[in-house]
Short mmCIF file of C-alpha atoms and ligand atoms in Angstrom, two decimals:
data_model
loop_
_atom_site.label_atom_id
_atom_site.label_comp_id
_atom_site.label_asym_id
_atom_site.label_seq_id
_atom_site.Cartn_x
_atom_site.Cartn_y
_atom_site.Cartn_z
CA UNK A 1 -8.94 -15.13 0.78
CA UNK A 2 -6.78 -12.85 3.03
CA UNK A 3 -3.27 -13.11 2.06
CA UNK A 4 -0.65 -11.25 4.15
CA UNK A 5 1.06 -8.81 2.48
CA UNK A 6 4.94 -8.84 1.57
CA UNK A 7 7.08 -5.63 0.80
CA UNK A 8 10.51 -6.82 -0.25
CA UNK A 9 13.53 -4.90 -0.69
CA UNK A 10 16.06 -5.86 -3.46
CA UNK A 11 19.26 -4.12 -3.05
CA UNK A 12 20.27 -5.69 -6.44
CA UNK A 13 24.30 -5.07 -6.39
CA UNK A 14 24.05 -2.48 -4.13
CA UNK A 15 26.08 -2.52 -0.20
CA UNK A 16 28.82 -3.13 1.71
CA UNK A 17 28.87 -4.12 5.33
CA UNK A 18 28.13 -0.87 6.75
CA UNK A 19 25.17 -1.27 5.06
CA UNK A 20 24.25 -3.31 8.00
CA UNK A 21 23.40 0.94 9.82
CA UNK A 22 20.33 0.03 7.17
CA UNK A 23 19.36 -3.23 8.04
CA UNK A 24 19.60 -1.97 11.55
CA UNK A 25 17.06 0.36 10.98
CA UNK A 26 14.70 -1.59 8.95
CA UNK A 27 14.85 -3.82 11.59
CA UNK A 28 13.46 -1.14 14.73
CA UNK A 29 11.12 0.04 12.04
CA UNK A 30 9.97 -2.89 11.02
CA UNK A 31 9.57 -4.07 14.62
CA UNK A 32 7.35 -0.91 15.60
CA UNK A 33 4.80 -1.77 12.67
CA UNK A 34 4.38 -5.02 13.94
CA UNK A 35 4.25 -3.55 17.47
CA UNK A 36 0.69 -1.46 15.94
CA UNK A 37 -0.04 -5.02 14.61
CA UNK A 38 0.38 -3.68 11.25
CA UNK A 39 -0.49 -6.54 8.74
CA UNK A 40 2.75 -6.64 6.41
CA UNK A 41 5.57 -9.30 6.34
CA UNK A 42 9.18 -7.34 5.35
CA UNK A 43 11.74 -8.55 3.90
CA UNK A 44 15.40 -7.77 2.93
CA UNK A 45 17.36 -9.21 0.01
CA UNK A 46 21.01 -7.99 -0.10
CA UNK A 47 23.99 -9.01 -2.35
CA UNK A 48 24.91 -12.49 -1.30
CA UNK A 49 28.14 -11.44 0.62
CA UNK A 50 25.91 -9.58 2.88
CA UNK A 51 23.30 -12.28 3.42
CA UNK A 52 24.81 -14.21 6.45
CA UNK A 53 25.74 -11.26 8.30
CA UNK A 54 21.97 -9.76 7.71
CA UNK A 55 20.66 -13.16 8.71
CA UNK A 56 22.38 -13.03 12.16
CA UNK A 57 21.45 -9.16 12.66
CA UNK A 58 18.02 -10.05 11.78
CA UNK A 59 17.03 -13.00 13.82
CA UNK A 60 13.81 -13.33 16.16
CA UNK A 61 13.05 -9.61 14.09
CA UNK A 62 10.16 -8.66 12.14
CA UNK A 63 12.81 -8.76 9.26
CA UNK A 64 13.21 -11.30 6.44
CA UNK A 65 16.17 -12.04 4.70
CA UNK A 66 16.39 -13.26 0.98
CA UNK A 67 18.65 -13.46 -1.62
CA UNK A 68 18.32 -12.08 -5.41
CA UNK A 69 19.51 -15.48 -7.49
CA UNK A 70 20.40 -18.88 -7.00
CA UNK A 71 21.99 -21.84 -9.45
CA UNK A 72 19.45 -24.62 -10.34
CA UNK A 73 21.75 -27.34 -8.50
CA UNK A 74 22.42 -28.00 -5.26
CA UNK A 75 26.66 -28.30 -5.60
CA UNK A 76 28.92 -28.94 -8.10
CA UNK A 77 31.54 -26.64 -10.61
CA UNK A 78 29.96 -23.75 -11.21
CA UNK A 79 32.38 -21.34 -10.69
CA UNK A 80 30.75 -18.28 -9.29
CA UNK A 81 27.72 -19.34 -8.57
CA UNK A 82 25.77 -19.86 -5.54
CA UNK A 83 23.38 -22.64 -4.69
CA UNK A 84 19.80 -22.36 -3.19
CA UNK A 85 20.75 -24.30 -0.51
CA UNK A 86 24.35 -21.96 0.65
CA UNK A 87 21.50 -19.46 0.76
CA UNK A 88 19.50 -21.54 3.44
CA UNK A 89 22.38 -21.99 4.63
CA UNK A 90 23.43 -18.34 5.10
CA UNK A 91 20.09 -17.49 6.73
CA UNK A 92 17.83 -16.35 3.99
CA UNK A 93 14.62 -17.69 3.75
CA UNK A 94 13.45 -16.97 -0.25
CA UNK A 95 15.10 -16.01 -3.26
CA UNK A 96 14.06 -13.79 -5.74
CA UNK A 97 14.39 -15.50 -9.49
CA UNK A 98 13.93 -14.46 -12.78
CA UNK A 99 14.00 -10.94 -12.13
CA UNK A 100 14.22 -9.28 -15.48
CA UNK A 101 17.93 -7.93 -15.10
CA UNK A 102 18.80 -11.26 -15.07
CA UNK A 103 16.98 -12.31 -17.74
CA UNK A 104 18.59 -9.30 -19.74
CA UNK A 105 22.01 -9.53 -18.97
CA UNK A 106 22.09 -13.22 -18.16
CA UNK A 107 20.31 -14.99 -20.69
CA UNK A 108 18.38 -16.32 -18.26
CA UNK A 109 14.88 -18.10 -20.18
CA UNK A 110 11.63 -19.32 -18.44
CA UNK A 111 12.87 -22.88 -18.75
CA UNK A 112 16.00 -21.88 -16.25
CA UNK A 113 14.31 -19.50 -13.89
CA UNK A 114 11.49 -22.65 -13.69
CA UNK A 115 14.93 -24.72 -12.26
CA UNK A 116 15.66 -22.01 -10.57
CA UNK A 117 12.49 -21.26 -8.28
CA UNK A 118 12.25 -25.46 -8.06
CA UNK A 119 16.02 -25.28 -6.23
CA UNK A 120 14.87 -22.83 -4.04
CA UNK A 121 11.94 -25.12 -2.80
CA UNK A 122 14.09 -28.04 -2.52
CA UNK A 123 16.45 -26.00 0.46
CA UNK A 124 13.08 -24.55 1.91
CA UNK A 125 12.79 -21.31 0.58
CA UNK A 126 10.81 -19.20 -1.08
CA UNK A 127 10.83 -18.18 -4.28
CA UNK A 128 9.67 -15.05 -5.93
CA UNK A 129 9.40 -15.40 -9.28
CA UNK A 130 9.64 -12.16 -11.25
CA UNK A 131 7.70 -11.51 -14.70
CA UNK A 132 7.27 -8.40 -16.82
CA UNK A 133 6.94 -6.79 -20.22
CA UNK A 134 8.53 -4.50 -22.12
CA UNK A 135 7.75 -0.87 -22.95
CA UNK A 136 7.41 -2.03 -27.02
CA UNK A 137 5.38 -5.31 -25.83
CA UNK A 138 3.37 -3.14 -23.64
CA UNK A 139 2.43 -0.55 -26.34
CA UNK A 140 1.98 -3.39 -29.13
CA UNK A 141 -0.84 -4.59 -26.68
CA UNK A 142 1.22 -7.77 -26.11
CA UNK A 143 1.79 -7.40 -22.28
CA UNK A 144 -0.79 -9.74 -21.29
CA UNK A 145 0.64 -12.53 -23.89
CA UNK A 146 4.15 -11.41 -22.90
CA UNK A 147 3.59 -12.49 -18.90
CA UNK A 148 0.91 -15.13 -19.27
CA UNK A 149 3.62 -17.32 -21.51
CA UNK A 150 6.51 -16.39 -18.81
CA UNK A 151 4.07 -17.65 -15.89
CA UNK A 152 3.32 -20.69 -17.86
CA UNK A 153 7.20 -21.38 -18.15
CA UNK A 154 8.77 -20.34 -15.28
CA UNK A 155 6.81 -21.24 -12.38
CA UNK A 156 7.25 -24.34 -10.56
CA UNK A 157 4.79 -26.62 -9.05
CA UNK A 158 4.40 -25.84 -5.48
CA UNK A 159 2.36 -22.92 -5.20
CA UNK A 160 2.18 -22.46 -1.44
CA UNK A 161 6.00 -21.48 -1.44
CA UNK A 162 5.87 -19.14 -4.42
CA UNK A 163 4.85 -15.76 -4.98
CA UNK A 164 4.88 -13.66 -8.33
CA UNK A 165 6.43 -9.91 -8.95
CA UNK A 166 4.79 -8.33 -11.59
CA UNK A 167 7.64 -6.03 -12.98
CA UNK A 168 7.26 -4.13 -15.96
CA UNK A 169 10.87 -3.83 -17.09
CA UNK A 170 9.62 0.07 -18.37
CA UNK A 171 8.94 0.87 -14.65
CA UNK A 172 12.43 -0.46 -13.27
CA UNK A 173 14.23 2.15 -12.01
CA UNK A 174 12.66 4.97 -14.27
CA UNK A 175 10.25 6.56 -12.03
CA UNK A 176 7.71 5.39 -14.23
CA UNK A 177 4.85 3.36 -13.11
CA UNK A 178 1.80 1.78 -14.70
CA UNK A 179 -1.57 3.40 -13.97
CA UNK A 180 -3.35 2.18 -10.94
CA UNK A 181 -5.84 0.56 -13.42
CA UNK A 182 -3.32 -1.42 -15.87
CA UNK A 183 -2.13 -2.94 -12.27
CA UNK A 184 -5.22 -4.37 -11.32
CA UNK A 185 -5.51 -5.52 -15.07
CA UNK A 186 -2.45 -7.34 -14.94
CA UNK A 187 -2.97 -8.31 -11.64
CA UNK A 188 -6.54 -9.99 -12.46
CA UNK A 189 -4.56 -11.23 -15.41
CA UNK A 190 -2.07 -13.25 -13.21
CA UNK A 191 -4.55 -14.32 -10.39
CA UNK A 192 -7.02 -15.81 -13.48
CA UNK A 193 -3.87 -17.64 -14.87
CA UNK A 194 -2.90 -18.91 -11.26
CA UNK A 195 -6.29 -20.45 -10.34
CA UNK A 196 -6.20 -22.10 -13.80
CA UNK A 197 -2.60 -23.74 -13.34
CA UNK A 198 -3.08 -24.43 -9.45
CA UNK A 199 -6.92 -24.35 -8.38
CA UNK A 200 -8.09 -22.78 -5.18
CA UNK A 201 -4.24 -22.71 -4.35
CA UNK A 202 -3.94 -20.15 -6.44
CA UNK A 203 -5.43 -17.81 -4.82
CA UNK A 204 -3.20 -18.31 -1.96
CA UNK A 205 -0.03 -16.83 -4.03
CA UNK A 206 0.80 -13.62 -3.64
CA UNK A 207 0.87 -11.19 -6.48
CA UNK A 208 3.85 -8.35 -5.70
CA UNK A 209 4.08 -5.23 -7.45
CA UNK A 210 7.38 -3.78 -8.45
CA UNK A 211 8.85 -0.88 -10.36
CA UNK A 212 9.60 2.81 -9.02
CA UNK A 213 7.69 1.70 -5.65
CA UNK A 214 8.18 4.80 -3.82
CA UNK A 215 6.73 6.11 -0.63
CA UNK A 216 4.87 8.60 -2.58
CA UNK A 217 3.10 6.58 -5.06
CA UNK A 218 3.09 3.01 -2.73
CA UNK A 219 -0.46 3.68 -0.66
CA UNK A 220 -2.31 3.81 -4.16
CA UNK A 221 -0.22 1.19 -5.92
CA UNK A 222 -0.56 -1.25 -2.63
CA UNK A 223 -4.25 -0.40 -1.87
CA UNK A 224 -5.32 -2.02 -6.27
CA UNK A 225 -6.92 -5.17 -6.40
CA UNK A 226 -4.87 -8.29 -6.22
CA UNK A 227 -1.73 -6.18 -5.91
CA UNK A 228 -0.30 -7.98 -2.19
CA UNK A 229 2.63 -6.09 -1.94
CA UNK A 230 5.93 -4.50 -3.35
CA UNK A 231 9.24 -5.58 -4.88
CA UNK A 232 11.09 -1.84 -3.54
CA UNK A 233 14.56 -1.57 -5.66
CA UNK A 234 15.89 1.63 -5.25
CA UNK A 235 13.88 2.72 -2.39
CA UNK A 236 14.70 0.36 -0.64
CA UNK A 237 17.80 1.41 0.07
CA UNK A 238 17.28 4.35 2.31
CA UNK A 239 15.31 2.99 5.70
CA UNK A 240 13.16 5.78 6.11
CA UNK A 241 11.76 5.68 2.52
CA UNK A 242 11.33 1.75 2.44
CA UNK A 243 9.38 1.64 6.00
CA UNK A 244 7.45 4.41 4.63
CA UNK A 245 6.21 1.82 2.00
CA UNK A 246 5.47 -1.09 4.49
CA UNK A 247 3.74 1.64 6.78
CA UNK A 248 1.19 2.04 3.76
CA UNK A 249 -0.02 -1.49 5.79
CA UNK A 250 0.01 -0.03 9.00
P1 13P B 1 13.09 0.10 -8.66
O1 13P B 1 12.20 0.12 -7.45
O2 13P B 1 14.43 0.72 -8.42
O3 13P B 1 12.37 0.63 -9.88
O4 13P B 1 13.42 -1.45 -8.97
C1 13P B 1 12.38 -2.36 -8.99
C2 13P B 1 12.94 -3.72 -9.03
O5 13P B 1 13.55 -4.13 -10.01
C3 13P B 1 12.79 -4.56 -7.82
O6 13P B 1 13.15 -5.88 -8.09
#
């Protein structure tokens, strides 16, 4: 099953609307690789004020845009929030949920990022559901138990129009990464789990990597088994480094 691969920037909380010099860039970069019929999909997800401005910059490009979070309903008073459908509505065309920040710092539990990724079906997007364990789950040999229970909760039904980042919250933004081998492990781990809850439409979903993704370490991470792709935080906010990681594909 060949399943095009995905490298996804999230800018997390991160630019203003110069930013857009970035995007800009992504977007000629991203262009070329598709120009040597490089076999990657890119995308872009920046905070949500930057999203319909992105959206315009980036149309008829090689370049994706996506947002980070989205509220389970489609209107009402929730003051501050921002519906899967405003997103659509903005231009993106996914959302990345349950990524583990906001699962720290927002409380957010498998039952609500389940709502969440369902919402972003409903307006036609994507979702990218985010999973992870731990440093202390990883090294009580519970990361396996840890992730299979937060697939089993959080993921909705449709499976063509959701993909999984494996994110080991120990890797986020520490320059740490797993070894090549643990990310095939956890990789199988997931791709077993998603044939078992979905058939031969799991194997369809694609699995992303994420967690200090860097041009430097992103040709061995990308080229593991089952691994179809990166969730980029911090490098994704420098062109040069994050087409470096999407030219691993090239
Ligand atoms: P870093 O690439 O900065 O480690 O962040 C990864 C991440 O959380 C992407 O969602």
């Amino acid at each position: 099953m060949a399943r095009r691969p995905l490298v996804a920037g999230n800018w997390k909380m991160n630019g203003l609307s110069a930013s857009i010099a970035e995007l800009d860039k992504i977007i000629v970069g991203a262009g070329a690789l598709a120009q040597r019929s490089a076999n990657v999909d890119v995308m872009v997800c920046p905070p949500a004020t930057l999203i319909a401005n992105f959206a315009v910059a980036a149309r008829g490009s090689n370049v994706a845009i996506g947002g980070q979070d989205c509220h389970a309903l489609s209107a009402g008073a929730f003051t501050g929030d921002i519906a899967a459908e405003m997103l659509r509505d903005a231009g993106a065309q996914a959302v990345i949920v349950g990524h583990s920040e906001r699962r720290q710092y927002h409380g957010e539990t498998d039952a609500a990022v389940r709502a969440k990724a369902q919402a972003a079906h409903r307006a036609g997007l994507l979702a990218i559901v985010c999973v992870g364990e731990t440093r202390a789950e990883r090294d009580g040999g519970r990361a396996r138990e840890v992730v299979g229970a937060q697939l089993d909760g959080s993921l909705p039904e449709n499976a063509a129009a959701t993909l999984v980042a494996y994110e080991p919250i120990w890797a986020i933004g520490t320059g740490l990464t797993p070894h090549p081998s643990d990310v095939a492990d956890m990789h199988g781990f997931i791709r077993t789990r998603l044939g078992a809850r979905f058939g031969e439409a799991g194997e369809t979903v694609r699995i992303l990597y994420g967690g200090s993704v860097k041009a430097s370490n992103a040709k061995e991470l990308m080229a593991t088994a089952n691994v179809d792709g990166a969730l980029v935080g911090g490098a994704s906010l420098v062109a040069g480094e994050f087409l470096a990681i999407a030219g691993v594909y090239r």
